[in-house]
PDB file of C-alpha atoms in Angstrom:
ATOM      1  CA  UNK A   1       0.000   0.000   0.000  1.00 90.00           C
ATOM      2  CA  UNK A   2       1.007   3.634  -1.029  1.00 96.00           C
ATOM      3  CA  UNK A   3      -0.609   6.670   0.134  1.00 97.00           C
ATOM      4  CA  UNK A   4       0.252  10.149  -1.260  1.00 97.00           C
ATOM      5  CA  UNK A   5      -1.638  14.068  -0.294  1.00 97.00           C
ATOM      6  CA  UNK A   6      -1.958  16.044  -3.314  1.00 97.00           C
ATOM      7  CA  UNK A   7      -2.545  19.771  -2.431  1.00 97.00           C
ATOM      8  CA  UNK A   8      -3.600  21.141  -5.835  1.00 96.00           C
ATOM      9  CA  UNK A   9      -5.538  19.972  -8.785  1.00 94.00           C
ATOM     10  CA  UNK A  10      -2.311  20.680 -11.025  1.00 96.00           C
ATOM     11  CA  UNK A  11      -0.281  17.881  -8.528  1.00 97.00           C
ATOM     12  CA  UNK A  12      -3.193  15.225  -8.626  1.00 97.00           C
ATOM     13  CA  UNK A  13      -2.830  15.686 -12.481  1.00 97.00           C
ATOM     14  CA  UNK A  14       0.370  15.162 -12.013  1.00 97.00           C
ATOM     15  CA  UNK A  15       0.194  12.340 -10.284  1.00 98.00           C
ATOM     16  CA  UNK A  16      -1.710  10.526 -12.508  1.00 98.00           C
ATOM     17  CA  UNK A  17       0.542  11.153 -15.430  1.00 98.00           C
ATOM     18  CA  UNK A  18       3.574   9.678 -13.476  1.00 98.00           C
ATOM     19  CA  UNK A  19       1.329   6.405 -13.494  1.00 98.00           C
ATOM     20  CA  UNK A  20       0.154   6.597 -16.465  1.00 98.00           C
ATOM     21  CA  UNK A  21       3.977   6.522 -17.969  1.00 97.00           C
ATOM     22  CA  UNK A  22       3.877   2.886 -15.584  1.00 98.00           C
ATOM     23  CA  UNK A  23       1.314   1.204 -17.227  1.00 98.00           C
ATOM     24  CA  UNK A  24       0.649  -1.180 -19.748  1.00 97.00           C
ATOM     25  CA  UNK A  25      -2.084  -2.475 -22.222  1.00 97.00           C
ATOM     26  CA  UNK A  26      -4.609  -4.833 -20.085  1.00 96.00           C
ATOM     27  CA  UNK A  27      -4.081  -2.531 -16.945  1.00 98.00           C
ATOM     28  CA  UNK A  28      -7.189  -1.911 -15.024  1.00 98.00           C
ATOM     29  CA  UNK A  29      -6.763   1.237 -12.500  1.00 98.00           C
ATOM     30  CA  UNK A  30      -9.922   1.518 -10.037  1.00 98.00           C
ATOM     31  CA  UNK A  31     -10.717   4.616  -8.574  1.00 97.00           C
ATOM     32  CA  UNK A  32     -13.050   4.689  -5.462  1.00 97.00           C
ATOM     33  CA  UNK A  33     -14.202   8.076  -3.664  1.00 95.00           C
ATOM     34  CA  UNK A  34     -17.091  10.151  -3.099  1.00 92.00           C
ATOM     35  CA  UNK A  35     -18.157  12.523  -5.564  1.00 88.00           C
ATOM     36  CA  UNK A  36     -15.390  15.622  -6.074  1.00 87.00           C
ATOM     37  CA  UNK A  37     -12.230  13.680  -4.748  1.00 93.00           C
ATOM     38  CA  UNK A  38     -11.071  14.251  -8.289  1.00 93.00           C
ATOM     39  CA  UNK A  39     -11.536  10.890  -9.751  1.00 94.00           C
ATOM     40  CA  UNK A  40     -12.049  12.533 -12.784  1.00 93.00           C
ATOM     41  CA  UNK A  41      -9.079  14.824 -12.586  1.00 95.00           C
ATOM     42  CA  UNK A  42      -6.615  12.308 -11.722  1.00 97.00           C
ATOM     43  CA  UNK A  43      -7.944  10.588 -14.905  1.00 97.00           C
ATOM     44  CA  UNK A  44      -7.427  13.833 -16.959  1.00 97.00           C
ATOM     45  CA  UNK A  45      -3.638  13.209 -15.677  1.00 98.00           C
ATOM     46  CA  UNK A  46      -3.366   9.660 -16.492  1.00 98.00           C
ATOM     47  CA  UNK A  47      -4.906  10.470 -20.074  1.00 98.00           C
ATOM     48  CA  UNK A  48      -2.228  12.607 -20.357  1.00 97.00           C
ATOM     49  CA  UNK A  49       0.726  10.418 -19.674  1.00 98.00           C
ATOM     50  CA  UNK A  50      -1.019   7.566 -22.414  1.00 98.00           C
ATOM     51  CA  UNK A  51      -0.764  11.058 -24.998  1.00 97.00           C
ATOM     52  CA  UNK A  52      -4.312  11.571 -25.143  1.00 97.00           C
ATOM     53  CA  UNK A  53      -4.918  15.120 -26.815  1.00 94.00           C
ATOM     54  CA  UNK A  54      -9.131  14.893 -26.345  1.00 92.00           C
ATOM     55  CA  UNK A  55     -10.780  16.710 -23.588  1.00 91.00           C
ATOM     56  CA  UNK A  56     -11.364  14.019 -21.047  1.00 91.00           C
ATOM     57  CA  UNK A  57     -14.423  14.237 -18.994  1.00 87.00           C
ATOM     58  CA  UNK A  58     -16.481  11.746 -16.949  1.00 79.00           C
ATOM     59  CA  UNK A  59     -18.426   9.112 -18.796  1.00 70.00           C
ATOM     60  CA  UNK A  60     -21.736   9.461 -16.506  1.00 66.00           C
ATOM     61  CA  UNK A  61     -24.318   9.173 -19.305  1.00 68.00           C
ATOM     62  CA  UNK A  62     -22.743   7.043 -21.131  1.00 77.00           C
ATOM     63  CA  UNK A  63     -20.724   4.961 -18.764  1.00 83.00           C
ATOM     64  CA  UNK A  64     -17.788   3.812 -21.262  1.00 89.00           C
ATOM     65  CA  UNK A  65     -16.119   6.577 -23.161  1.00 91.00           C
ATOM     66  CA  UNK A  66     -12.365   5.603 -25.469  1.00 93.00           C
ATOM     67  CA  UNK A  67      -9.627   8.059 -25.878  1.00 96.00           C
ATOM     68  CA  UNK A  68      -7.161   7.383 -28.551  1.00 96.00           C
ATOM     69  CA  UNK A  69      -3.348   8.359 -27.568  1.00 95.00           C
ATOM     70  CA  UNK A  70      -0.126   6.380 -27.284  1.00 95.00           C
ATOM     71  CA  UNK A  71      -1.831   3.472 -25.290  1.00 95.00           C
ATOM     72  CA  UNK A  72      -6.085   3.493 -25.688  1.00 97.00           C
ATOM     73  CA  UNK A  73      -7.871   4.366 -22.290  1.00 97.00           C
ATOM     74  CA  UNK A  74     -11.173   3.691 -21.250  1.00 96.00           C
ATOM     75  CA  UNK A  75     -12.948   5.601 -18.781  1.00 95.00           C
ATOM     76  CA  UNK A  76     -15.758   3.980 -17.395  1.00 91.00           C
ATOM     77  CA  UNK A  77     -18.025   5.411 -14.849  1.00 87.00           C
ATOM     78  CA  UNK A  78     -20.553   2.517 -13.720  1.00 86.00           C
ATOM     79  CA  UNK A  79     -21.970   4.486 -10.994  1.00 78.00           C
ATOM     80  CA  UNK A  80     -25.634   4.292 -13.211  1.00 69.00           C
ATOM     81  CA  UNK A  81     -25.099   0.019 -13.258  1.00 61.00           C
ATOM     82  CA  UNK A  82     -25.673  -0.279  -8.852  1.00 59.00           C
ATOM     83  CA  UNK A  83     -28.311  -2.326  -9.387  1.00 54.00           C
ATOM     84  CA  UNK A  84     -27.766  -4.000 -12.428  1.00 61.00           C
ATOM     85  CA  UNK A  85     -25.778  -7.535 -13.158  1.00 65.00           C
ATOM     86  CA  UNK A  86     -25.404  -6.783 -17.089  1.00 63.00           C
ATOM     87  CA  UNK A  87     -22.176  -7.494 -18.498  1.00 61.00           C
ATOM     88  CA  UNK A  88     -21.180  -4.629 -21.023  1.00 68.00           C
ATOM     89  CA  UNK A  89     -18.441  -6.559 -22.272  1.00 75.00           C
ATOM     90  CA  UNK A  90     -16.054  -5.423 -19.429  1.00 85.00           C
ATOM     91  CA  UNK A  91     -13.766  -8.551 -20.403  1.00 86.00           C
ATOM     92  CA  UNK A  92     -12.966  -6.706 -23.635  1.00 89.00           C
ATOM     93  CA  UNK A  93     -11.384  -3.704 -22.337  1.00 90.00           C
ATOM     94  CA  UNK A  94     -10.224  -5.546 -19.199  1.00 93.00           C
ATOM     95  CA  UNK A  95      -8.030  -7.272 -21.756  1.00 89.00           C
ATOM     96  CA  UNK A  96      -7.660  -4.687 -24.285  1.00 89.00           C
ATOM     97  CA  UNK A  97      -4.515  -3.185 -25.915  1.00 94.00           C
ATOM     98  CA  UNK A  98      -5.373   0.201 -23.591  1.00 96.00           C
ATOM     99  CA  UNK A  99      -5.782   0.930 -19.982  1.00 98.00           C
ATOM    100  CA  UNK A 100      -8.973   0.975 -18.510  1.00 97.00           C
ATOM    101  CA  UNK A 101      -9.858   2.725 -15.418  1.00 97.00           C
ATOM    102  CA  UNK A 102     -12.908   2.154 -13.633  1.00 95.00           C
ATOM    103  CA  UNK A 103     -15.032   4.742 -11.474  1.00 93.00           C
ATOM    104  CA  UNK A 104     -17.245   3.539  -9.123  1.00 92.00           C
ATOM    105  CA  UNK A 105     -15.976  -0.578  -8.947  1.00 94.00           C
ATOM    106  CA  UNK A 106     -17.748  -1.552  -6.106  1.00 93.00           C
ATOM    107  CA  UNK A 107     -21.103  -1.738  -8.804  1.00 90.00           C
ATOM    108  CA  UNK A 108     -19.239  -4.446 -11.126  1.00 89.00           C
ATOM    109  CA  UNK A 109     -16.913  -5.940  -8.690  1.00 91.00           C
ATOM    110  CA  UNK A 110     -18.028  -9.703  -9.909  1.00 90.00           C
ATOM    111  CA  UNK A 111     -16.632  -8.663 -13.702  1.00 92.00           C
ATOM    112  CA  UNK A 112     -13.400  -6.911 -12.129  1.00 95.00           C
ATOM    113  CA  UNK A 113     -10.173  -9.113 -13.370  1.00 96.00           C
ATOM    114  CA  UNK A 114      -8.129 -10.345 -10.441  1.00 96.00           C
ATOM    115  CA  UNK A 115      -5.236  -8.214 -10.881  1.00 97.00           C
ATOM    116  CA  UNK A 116      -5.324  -4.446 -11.016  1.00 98.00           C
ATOM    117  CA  UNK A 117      -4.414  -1.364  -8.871  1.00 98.00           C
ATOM    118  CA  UNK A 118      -7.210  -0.256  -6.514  1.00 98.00           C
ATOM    119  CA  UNK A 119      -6.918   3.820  -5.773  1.00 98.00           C
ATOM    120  CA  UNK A 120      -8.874   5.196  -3.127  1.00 98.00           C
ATOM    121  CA  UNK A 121      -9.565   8.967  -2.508  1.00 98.00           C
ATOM    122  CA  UNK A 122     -10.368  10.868  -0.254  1.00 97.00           C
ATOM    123  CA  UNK A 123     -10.924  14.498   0.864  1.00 96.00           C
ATOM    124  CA  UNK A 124      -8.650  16.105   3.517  1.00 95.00           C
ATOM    125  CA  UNK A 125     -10.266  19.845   3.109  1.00 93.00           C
ATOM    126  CA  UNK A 126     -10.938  21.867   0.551  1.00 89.00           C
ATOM    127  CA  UNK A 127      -8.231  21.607  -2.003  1.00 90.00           C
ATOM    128  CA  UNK A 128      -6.365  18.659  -0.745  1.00 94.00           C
ATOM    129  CA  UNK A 129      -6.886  14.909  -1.165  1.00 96.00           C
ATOM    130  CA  UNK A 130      -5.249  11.471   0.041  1.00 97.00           C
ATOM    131  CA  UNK A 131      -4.463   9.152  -2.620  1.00 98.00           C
ATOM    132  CA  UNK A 132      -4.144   5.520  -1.221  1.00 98.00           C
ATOM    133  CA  UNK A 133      -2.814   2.872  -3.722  1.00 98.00           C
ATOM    134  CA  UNK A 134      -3.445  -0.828  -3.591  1.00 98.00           C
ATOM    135  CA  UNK A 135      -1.696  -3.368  -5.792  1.00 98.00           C
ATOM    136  CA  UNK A 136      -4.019  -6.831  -6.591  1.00 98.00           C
ATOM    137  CA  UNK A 137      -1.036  -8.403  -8.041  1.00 97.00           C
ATOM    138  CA  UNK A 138       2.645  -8.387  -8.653  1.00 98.00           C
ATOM    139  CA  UNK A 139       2.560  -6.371 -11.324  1.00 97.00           C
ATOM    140  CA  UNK A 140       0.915  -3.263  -9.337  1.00 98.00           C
ATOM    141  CA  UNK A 141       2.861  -4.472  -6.393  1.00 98.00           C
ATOM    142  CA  UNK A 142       5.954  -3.017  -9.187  1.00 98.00           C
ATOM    143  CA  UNK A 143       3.909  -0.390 -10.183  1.00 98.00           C
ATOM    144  CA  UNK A 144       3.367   0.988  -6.660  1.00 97.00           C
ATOM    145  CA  UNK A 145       7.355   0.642  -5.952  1.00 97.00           C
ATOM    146  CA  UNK A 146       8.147   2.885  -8.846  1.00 97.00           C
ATOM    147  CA  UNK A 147       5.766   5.404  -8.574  1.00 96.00           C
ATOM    148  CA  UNK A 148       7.239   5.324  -4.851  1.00 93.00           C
ATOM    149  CA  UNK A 149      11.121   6.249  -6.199  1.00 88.00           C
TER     150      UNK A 149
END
């Protein structure tokens, strides 16, 4: 486990491109927290790293959207499936040639691959927030120990 405070929105972008530039195609990034921890931001930061040039928002109406850059992401936010056991084809960007990151796992845990790099938020005040990392795997167990150094 990893925990990092980001005191501005420019460092939690930040943040998120220095793990972006540590992933790989098939990664799945979770990202739990109540609404404005800045799941969305820190995605803006990870699209970055991948070289996504698009305007990333979040995907609340339409739960899945694709950014083309160096490496794909998908941004899902499946905050809209809490009650729902459909299978959107999750296996398919699970095990894509991008990253996907998830908002909102806790509504599709049963279709969430057994290795991938949970990320919890939360607020400390008004403009700061606590990023805790949590590796499902040796690979994120690496990833963690270089975004560490």
């Amino acid at each position: 486990m990893y925990e990092i405070i980001t005191n501005t929105e420019e460092t939690t972008i930040d943040l998120g491109e220095k793990l972006a530039l540590l992933l790989s195609p098939g990664d799945v990034v979770t990202l739990e927290g109540d609404l404005g921890t800045g799941k969305t931001t820190f995605t803006k930061g990870l699209a970055a790293g991948l070289g996504v040039k698009r305007h990333v928002s979040s995907p609340t109406f339409t739960i899945i959207k694709e950014y083309e850059g160096e490496l794909p992401l998908y941004h899902m936010d499946v905050y809209r499936l809490e009650h729902s056991e459909e299978d959107i084809g999750f296996d398919e960007y699970f095990h894509g040639e991008g990253v996907t990151v998830v908002e909102w796992p806790q509504f599709i845990a049963p279709f969430l691959p057994v290795e991938y790099l949970e990320v919890k938020l939360a607020n400390i005040d008004e403009r700061s927030r606590k990023f805790t990392f949590i590796p499902h795997g040796y690979h994120y167990e690496w990833v963690i120990e270089q975004l560490k150094s």
